[in-house]
PDB file of C-alpha atoms (C1' of nucleotides) in Angstrom:
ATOM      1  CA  UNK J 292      61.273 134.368  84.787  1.00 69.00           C
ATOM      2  CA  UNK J 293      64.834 132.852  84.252  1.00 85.00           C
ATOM      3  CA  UNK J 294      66.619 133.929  81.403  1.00 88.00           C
ATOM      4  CA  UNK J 295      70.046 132.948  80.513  1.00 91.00           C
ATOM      5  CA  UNK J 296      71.908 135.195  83.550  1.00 90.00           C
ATOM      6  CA  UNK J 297      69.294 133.533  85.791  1.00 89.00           C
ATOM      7  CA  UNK J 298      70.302 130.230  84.603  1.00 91.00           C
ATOM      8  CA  UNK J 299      73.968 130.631  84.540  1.00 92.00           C
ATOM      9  CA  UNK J 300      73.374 131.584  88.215  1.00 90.00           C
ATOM     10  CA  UNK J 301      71.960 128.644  89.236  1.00 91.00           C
ATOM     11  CA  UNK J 302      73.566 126.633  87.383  1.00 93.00           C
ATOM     12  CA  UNK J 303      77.299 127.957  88.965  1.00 91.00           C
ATOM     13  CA  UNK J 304      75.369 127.713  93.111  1.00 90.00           C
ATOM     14  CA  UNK J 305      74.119 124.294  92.024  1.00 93.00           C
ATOM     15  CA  UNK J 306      77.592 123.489  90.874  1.00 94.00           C
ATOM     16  CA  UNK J 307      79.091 124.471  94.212  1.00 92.00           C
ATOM     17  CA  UNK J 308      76.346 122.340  96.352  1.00 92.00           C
ATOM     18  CA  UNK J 309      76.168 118.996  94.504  1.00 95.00           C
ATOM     19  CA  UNK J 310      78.691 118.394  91.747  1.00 97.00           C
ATOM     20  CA  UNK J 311      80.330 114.757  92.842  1.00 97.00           C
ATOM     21  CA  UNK J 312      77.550 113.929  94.574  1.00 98.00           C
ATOM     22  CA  UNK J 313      75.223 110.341  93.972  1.00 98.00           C
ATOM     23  CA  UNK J 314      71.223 110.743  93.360  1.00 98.00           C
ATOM     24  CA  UNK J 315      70.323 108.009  95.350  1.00 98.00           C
ATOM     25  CA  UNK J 316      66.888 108.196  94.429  1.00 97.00           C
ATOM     26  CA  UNK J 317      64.225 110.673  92.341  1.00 97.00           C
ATOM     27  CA  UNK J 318      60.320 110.862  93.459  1.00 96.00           C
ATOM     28  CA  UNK J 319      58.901 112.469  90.204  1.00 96.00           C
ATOM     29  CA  UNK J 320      55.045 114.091  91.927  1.00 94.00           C
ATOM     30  CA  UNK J 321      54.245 115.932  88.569  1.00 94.00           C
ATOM     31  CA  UNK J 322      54.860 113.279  85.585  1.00 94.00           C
ATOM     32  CA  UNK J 323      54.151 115.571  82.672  1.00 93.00           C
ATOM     33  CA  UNK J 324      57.639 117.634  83.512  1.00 94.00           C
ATOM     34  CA  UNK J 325      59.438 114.735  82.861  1.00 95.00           C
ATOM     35  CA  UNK J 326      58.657 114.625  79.051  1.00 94.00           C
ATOM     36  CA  UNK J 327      61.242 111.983  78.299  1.00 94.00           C
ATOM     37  CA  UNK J 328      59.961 108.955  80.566  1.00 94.00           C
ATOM     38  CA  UNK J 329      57.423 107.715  83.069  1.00 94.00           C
ATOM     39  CA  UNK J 330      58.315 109.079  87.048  1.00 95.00           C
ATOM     40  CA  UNK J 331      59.491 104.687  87.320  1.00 95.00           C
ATOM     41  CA  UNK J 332      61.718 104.713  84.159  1.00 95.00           C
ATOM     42  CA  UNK J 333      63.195 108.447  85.657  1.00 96.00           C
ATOM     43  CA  UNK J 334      64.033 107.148  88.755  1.00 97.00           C
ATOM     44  CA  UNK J 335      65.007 103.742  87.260  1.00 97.00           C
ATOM     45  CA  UNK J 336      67.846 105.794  85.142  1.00 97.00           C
ATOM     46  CA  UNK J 337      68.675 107.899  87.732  1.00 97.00           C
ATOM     47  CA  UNK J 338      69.445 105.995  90.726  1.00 98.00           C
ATOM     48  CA  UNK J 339      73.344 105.532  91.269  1.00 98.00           C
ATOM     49  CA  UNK J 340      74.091 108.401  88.761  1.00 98.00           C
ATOM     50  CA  UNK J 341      76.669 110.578  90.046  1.00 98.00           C
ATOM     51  CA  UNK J 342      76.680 114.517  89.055  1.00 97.00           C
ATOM     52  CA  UNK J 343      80.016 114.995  87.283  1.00 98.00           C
ATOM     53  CA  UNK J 344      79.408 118.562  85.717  1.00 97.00           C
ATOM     54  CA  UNK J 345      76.383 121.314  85.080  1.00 96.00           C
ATOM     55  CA  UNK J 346      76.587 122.898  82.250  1.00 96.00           C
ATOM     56  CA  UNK J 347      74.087 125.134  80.650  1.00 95.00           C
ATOM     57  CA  UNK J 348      72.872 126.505  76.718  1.00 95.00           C
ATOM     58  CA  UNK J 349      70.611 129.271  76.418  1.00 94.00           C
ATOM     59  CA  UNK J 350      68.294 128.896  79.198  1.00 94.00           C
ATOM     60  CA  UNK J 351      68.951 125.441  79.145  1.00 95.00           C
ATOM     61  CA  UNK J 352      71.309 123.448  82.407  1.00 95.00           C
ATOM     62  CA  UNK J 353      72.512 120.134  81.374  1.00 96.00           C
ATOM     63  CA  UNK J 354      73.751 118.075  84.240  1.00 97.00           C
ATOM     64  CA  UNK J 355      76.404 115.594  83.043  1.00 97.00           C
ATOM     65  CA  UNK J 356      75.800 112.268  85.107  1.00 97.00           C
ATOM     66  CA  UNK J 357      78.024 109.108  85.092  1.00 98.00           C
ATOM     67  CA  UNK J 358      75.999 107.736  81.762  1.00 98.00           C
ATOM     68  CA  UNK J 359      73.647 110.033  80.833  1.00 97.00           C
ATOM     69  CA  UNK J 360      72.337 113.803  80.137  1.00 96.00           C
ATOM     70  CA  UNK J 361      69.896 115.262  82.342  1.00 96.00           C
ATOM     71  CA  UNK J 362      68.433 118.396  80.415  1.00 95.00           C
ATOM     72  CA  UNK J 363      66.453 120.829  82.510  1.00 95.00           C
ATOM     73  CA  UNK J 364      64.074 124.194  81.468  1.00 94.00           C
ATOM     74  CA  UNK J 365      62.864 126.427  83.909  1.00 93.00           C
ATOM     75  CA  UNK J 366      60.431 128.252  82.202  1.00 91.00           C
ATOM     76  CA  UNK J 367      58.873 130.968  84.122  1.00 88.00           C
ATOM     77  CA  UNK J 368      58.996 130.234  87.799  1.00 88.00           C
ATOM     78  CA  UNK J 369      61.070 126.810  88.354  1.00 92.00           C
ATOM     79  CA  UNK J 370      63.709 126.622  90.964  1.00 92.00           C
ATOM     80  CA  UNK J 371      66.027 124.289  92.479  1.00 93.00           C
ATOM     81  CA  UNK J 372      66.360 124.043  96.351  1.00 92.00           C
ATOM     82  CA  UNK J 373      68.442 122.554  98.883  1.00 91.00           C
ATOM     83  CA  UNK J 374      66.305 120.853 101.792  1.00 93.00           C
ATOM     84  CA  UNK J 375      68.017 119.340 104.796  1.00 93.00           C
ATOM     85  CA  UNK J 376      67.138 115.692 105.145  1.00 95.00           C
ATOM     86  CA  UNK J 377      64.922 116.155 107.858  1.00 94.00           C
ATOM     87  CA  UNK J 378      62.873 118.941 105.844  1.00 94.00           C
ATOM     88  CA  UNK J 379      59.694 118.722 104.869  1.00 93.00           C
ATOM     89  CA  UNK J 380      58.650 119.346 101.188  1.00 94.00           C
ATOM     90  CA  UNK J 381      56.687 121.853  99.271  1.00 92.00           C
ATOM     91  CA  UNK J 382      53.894 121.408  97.411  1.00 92.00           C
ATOM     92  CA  UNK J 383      55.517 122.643  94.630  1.00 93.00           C
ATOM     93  CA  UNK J 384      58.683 120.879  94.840  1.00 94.00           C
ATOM     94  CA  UNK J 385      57.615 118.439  92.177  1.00 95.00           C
ATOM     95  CA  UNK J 386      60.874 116.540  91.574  1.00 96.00           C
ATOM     96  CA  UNK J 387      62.715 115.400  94.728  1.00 96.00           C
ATOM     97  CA  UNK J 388      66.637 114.084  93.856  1.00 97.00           C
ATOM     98  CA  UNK J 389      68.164 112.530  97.180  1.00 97.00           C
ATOM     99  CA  UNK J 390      71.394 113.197  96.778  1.00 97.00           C
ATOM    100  CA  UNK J 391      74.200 112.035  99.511  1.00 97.00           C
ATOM    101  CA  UNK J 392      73.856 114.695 102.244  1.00 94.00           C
ATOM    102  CA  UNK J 393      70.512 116.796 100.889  1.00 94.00           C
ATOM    103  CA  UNK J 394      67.912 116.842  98.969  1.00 95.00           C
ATOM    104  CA  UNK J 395      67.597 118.678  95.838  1.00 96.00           C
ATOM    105  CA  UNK J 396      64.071 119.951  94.876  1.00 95.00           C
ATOM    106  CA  UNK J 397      62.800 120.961  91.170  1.00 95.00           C
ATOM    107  CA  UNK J 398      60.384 123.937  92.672  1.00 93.00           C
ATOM    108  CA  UNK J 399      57.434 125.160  89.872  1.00 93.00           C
ATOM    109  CA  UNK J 400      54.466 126.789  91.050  1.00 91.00           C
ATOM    110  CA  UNK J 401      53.178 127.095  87.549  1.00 90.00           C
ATOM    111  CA  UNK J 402      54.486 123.585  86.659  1.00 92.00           C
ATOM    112  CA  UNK J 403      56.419 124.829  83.017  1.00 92.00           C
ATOM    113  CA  UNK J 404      59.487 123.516  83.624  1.00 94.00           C
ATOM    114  CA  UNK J 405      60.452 120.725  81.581  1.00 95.00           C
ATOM    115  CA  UNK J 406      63.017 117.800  82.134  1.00 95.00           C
ATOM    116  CA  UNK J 407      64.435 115.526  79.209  1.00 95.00           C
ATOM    117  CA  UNK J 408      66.920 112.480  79.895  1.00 96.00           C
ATOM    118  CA  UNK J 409      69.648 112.324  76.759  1.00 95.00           C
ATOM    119  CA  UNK J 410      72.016 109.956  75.733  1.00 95.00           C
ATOM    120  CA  UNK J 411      75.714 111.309  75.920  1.00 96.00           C
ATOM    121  CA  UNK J 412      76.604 113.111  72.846  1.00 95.00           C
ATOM    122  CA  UNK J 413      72.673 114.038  71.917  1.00 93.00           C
ATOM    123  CA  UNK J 414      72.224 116.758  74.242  1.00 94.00           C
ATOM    124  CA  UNK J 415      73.030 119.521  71.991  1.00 93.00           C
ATOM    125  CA  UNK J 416      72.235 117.712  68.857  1.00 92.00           C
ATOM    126  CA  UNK J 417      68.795 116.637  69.505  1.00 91.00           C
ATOM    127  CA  UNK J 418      65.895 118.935  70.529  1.00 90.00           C
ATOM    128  CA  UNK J 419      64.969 120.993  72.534  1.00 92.00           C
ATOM    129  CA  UNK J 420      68.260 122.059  72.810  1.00 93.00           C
ATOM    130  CA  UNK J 421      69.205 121.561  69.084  1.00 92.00           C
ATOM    131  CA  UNK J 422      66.659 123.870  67.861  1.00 91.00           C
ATOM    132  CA  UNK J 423      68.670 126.920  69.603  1.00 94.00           C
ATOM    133  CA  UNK J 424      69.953 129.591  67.654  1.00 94.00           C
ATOM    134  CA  UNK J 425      73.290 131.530  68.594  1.00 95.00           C
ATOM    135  CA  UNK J 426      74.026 132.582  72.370  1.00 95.00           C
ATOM    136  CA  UNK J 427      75.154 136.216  71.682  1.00 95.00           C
ATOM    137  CA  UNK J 428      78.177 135.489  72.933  1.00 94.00           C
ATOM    138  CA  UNK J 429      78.954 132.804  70.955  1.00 94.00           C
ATOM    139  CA  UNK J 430      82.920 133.430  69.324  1.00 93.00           C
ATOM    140  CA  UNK J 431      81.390 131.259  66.241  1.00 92.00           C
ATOM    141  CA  UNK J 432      78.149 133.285  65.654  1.00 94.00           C
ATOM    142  CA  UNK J 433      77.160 133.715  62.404  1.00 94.00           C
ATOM    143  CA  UNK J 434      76.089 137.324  61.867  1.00 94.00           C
ATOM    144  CA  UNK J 435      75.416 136.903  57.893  1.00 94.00           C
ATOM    145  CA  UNK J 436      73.242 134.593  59.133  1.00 94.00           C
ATOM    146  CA  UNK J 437      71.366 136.522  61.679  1.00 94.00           C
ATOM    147  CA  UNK J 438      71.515 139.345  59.665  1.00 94.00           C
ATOM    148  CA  UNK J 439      69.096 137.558  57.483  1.00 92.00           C
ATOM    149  CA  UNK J 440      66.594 135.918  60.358  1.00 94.00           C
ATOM    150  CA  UNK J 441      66.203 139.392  60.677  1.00 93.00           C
ATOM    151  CA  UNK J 442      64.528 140.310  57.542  1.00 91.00           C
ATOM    152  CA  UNK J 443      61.738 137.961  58.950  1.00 90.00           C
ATOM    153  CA  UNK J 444      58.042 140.178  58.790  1.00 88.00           C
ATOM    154  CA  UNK J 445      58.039 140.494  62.340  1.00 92.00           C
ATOM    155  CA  UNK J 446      59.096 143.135  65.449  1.00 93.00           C
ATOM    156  CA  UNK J 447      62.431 143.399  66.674  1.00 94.00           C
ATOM    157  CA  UNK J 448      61.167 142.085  70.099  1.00 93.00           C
ATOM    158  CA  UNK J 449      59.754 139.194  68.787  1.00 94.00           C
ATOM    159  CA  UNK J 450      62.805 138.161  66.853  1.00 95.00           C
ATOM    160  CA  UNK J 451      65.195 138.802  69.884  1.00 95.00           C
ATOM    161  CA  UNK J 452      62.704 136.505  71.893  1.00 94.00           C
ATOM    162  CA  UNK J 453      62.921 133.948  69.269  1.00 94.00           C
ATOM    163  CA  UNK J 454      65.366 131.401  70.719  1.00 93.00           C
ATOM    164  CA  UNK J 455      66.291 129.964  67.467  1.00 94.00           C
ATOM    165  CA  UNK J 456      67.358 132.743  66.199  1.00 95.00           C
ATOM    166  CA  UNK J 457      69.548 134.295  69.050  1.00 95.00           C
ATOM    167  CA  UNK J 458      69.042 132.678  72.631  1.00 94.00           C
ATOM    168  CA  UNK J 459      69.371 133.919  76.263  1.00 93.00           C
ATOM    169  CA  UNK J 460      67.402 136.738  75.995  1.00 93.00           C
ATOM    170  CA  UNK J 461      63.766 136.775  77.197  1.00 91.00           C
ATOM    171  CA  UNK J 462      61.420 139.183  78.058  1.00 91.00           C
ATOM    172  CA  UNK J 463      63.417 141.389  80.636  1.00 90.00           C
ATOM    173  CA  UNK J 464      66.321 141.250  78.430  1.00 92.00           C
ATOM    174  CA  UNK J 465      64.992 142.752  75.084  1.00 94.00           C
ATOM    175  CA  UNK J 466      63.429 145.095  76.567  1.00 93.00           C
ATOM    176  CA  UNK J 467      66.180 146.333  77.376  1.00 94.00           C
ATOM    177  CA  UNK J 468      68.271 145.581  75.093  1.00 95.00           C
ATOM    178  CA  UNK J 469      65.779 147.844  72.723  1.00 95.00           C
ATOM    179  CA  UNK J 470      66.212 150.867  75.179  1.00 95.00           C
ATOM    180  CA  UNK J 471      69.890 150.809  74.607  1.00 95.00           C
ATOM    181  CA  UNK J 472      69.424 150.427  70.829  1.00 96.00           C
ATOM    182  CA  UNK J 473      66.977 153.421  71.027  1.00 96.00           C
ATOM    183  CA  UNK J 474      64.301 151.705  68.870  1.00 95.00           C
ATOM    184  CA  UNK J 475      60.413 151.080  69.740  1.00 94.00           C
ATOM    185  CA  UNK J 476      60.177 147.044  70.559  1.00 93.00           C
ATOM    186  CA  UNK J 477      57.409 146.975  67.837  1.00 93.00           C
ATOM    187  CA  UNK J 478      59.848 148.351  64.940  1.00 93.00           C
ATOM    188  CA  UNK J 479      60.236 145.991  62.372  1.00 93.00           C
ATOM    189  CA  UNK J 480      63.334 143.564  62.643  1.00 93.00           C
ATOM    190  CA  UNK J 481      64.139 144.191  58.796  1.00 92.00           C
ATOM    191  CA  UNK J 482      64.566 148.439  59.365  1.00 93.00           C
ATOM    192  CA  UNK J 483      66.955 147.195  61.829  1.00 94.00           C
ATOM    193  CA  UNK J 484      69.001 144.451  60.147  1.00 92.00           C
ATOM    194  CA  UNK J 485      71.499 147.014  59.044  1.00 94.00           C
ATOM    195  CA  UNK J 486      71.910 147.669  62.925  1.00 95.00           C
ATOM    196  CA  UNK J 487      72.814 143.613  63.843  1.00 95.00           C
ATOM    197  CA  UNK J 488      76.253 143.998  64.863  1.00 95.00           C
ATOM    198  CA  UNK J 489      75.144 146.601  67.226  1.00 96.00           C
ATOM    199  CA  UNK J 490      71.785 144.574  68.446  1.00 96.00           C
ATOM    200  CA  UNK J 491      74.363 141.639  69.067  1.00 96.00           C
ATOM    201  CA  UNK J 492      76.421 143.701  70.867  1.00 96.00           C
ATOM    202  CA  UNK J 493      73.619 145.371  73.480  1.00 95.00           C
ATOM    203  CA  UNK J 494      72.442 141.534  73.827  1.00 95.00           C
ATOM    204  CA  UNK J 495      76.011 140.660  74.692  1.00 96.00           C
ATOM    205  CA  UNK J 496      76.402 143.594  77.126  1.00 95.00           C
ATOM    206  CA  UNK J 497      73.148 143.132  78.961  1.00 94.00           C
ATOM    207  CA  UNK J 498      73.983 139.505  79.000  1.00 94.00           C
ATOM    208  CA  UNK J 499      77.362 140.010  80.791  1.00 94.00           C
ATOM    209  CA  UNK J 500      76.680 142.686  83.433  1.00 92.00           C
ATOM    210  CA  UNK J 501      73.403 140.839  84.090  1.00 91.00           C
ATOM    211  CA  UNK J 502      75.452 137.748  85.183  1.00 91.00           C
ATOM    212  CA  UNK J 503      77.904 139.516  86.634  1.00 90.00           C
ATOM    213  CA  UNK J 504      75.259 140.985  89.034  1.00 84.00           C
ATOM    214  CA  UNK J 505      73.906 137.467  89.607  1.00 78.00           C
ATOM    215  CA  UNK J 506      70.849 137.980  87.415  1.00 78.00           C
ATOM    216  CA  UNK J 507      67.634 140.125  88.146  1.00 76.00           C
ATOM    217  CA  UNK J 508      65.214 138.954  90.394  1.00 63.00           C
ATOM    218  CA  UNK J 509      61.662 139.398  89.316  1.00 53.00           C
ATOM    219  CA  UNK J 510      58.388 138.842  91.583  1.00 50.00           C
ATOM    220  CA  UNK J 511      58.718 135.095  92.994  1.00 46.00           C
ATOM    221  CA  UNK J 512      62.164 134.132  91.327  1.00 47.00           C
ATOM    222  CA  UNK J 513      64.931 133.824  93.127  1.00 47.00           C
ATOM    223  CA  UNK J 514      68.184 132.061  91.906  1.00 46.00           C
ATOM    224  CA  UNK J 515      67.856 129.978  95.220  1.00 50.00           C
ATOM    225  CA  UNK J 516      66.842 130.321  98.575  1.00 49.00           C
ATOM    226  CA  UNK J 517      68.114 133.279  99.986  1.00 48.00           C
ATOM    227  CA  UNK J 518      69.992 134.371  96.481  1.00 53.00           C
ATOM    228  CA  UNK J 519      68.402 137.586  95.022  1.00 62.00           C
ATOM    229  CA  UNK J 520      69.750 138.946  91.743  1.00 73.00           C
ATOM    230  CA  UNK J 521      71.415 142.492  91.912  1.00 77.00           C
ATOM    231  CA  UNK J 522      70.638 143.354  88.173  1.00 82.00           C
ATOM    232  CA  UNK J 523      66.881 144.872  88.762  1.00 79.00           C
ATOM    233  CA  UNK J 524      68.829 148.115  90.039  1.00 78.00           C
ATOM    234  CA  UNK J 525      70.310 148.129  86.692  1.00 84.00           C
ATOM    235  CA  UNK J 526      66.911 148.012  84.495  1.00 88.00           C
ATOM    236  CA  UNK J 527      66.571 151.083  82.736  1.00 91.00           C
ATOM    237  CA  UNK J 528      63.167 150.251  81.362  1.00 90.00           C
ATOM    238  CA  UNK J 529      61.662 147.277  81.916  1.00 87.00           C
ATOM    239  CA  UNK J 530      59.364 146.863  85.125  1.00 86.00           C
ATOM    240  CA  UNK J 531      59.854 151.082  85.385  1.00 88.00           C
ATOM    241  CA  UNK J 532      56.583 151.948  84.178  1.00 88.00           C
ATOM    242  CA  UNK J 533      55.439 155.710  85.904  1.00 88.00           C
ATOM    243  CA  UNK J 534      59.406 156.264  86.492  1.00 89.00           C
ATOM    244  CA  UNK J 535      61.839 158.819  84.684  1.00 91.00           C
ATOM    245  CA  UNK J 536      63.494 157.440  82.064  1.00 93.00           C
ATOM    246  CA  UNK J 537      67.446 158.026  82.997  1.00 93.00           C
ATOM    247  CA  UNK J 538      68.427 159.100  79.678  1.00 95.00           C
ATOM    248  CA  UNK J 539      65.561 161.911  78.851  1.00 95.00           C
ATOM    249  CA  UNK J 540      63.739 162.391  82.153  1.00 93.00           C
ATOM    250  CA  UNK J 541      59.873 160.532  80.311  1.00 93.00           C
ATOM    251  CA  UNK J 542      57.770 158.664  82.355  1.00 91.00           C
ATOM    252  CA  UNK J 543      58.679 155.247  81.077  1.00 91.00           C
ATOM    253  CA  UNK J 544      55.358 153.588  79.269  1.00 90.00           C
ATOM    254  CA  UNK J 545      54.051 150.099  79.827  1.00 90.00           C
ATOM    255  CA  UNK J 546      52.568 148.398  76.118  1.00 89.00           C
ATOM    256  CA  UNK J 547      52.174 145.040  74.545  1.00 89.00           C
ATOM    257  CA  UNK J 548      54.089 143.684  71.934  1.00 91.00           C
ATOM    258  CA  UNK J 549      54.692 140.276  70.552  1.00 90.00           C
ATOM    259  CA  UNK J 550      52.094 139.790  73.185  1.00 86.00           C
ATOM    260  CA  UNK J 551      54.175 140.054  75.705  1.00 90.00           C
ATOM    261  CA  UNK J 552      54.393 143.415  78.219  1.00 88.00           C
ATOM    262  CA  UNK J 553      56.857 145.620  76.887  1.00 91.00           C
ATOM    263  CA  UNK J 554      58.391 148.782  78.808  1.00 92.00           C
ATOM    264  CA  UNK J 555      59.691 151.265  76.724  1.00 92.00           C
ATOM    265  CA  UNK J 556      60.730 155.189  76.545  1.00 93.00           C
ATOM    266  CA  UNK J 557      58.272 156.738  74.424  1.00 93.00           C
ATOM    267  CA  UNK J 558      60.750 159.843  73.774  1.00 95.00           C
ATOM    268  CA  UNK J 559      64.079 157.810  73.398  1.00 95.00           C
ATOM    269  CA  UNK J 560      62.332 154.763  71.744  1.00 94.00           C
ATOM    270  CA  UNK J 561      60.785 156.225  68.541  1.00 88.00           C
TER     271      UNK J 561
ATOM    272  C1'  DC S 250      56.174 128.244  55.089  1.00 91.55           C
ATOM    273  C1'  DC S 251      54.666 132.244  57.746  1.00 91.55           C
ATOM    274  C1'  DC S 252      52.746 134.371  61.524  1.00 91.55           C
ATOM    275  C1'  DG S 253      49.182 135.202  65.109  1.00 91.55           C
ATOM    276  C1'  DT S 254      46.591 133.203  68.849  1.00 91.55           C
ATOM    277  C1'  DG S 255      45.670 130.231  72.611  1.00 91.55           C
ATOM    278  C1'  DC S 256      47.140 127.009  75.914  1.00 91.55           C
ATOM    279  C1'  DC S 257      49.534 125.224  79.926  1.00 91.55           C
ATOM    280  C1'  DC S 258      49.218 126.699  85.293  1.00 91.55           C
ATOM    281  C1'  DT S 259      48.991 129.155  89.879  1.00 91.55           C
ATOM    282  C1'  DG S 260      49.206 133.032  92.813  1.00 91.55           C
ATOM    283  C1'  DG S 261      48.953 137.912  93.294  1.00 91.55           C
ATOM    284  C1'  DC S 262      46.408 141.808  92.789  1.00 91.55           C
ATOM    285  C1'  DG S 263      42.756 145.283  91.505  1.00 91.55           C
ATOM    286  C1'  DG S 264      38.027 146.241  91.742  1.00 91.55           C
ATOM    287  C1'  DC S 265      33.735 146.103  93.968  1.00 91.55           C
TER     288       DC S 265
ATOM    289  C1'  DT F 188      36.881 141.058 104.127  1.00 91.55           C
ATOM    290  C1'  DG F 189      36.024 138.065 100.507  1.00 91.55           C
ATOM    291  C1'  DC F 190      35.386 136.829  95.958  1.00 91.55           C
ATOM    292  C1'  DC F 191      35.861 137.163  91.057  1.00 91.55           C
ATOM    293  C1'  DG F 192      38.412 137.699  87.014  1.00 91.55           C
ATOM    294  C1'  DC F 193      42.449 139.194  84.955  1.00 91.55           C
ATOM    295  C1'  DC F 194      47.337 139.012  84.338  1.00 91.55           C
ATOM    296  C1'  DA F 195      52.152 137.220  84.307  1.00 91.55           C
ATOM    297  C1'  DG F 196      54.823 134.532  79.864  1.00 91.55           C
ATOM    298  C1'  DG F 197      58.475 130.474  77.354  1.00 91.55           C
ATOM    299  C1'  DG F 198      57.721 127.416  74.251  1.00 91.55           C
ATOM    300  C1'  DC F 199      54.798 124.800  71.552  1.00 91.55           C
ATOM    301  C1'  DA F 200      50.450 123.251  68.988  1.00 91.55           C
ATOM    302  C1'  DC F 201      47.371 124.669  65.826  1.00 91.55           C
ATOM    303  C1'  DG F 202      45.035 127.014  62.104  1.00 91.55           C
ATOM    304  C1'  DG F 203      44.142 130.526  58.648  1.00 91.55           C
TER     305       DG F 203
END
DNA sequence: CCCGTGCCCTGGCGGC
DNA sequence: TGCCGCCAGGGCACGG
């Protein structure tokens, strides 16, 4: 499940494999992840675009090419890998780019993902990325503003999952981003409004050393081939369900919230 | 508008 | 060993 330390890892490894490089052609085997155009109009556009810079916004990567935006999500299991040009494909690579001296696969067992082709200068302003809130990170976030999304009736974890509110974070990420602000993922966002500067600044923390670890690696995602993330020896909570908690020493508790499966510290997470 | 639920989809896993 | 049904969940559609 990529989140936004996922993505910025792929996003810097596919930078260092195939920025300059020409797709030469794109075989689109799963039409609906293209939601933009038919598999003919995608190739059509495609073909003789050159990849001049990958950039990425929440979980989003945007690959700049010669004369247009190619906007990518990887939802819960989507991948990119490198084949050889004598390699045979997957049948889950569902979007083959042949690029000068490889091919580049869009990998998605659960098919998810999502592709949109932009128009330069709509990338960001346009959805689905325009409907994104504030990376934590952001040096122009709005806190008054934030502040207030989270007087919203709902949990804590599902306002930190809601992208347009703050985006990055997904289900890995608030959970523990919740252990570190000691609060149960189920407490109402507006008892904790007062708390925003703080919940910004777990998000941005988790964030950072999550990245800086190249991401956690969960079940069947990996970054790439052969890439693991380093930051699942880091989780203090989530996917540590019958551990010790290392702050108090409880068995960390598996629940649902926001109907998603939340870990928490029953002791240290009131 | 607000918020909860179900859907998309496949593979892994627990139970029998 | 094999099969069945449940579960994983980001983002969106839908409905009360």
């Amino acid at each position: 499940m990529p989140e936004l330390p996922e993505v910025e890892t792929v996003k810097e490894t596919l930078k260092k494999f195939i920025l300059g490089q020409t797709i030469h052609k794109v075989e689109v085997r799963r039409p609906k992840i293209v939601k933009t155009n038919t598999p003919e109009e995608f190739n059509e556009i495609l073909s003789g675009q050159k990849i001049i810079d990958i950039t990425r916004r929440g979980k989003f990567l945007i690959f700049e090419l010669t004369d247009v935006m190619l906007i990518s999500h990887l939802r819960m299991e989507g991948k990119y890998f490198y084949r050889k040009k004598d390699e045979e494909f997957d049948k889950h690579d569902h979007i083959i780019f042949y690029l000068d001296d490889i091919n580049l696969t869009y990998h998605d067992t659960r098919q998810f993902g999502t592709m949109h082709i932009k128009a330069k200068g709509d990338e960001l302003t346009t959805e689905p990325v325009s409907k994104l809130g504030y990376e934590p990170f952001d040096e122009n976030i709005d806190r008054d503003w934030i502040k207030k999304q989270f007087h919203k009736n709902l949990s804590i974890k599902a306002l930190l999952l809601d992208q347009t509110i703050l985006t990055g974070l997904g289900n890995i990420y608030v959970d523990e981003v919740c252990f570190r602000l000691r609060v149960h993922p189920s407490t109402p966002g507006k008892e904790l409004s007062h708390r925003t500067d703080e919940i910004i600044k777990h998000s941005v923390d988790v964030l950072n050393k999550a990245i800086a670890l190249g991401g956690t690696t969960i079940r069947s995602y990996t970054s790439h081939e052969g890439v693991t993330g380093r930051f699942q020896n880091e989780l203090l909570v989530h996917q540590q369900k019958g551990k010790e908690c290392t702050v108090c020493g409880t068995i960390i508790e598996k629940t649902r919230v926001a109907g998603r499966g939340t870990y928490f510290c029953p002791s240290c997470q009131k």
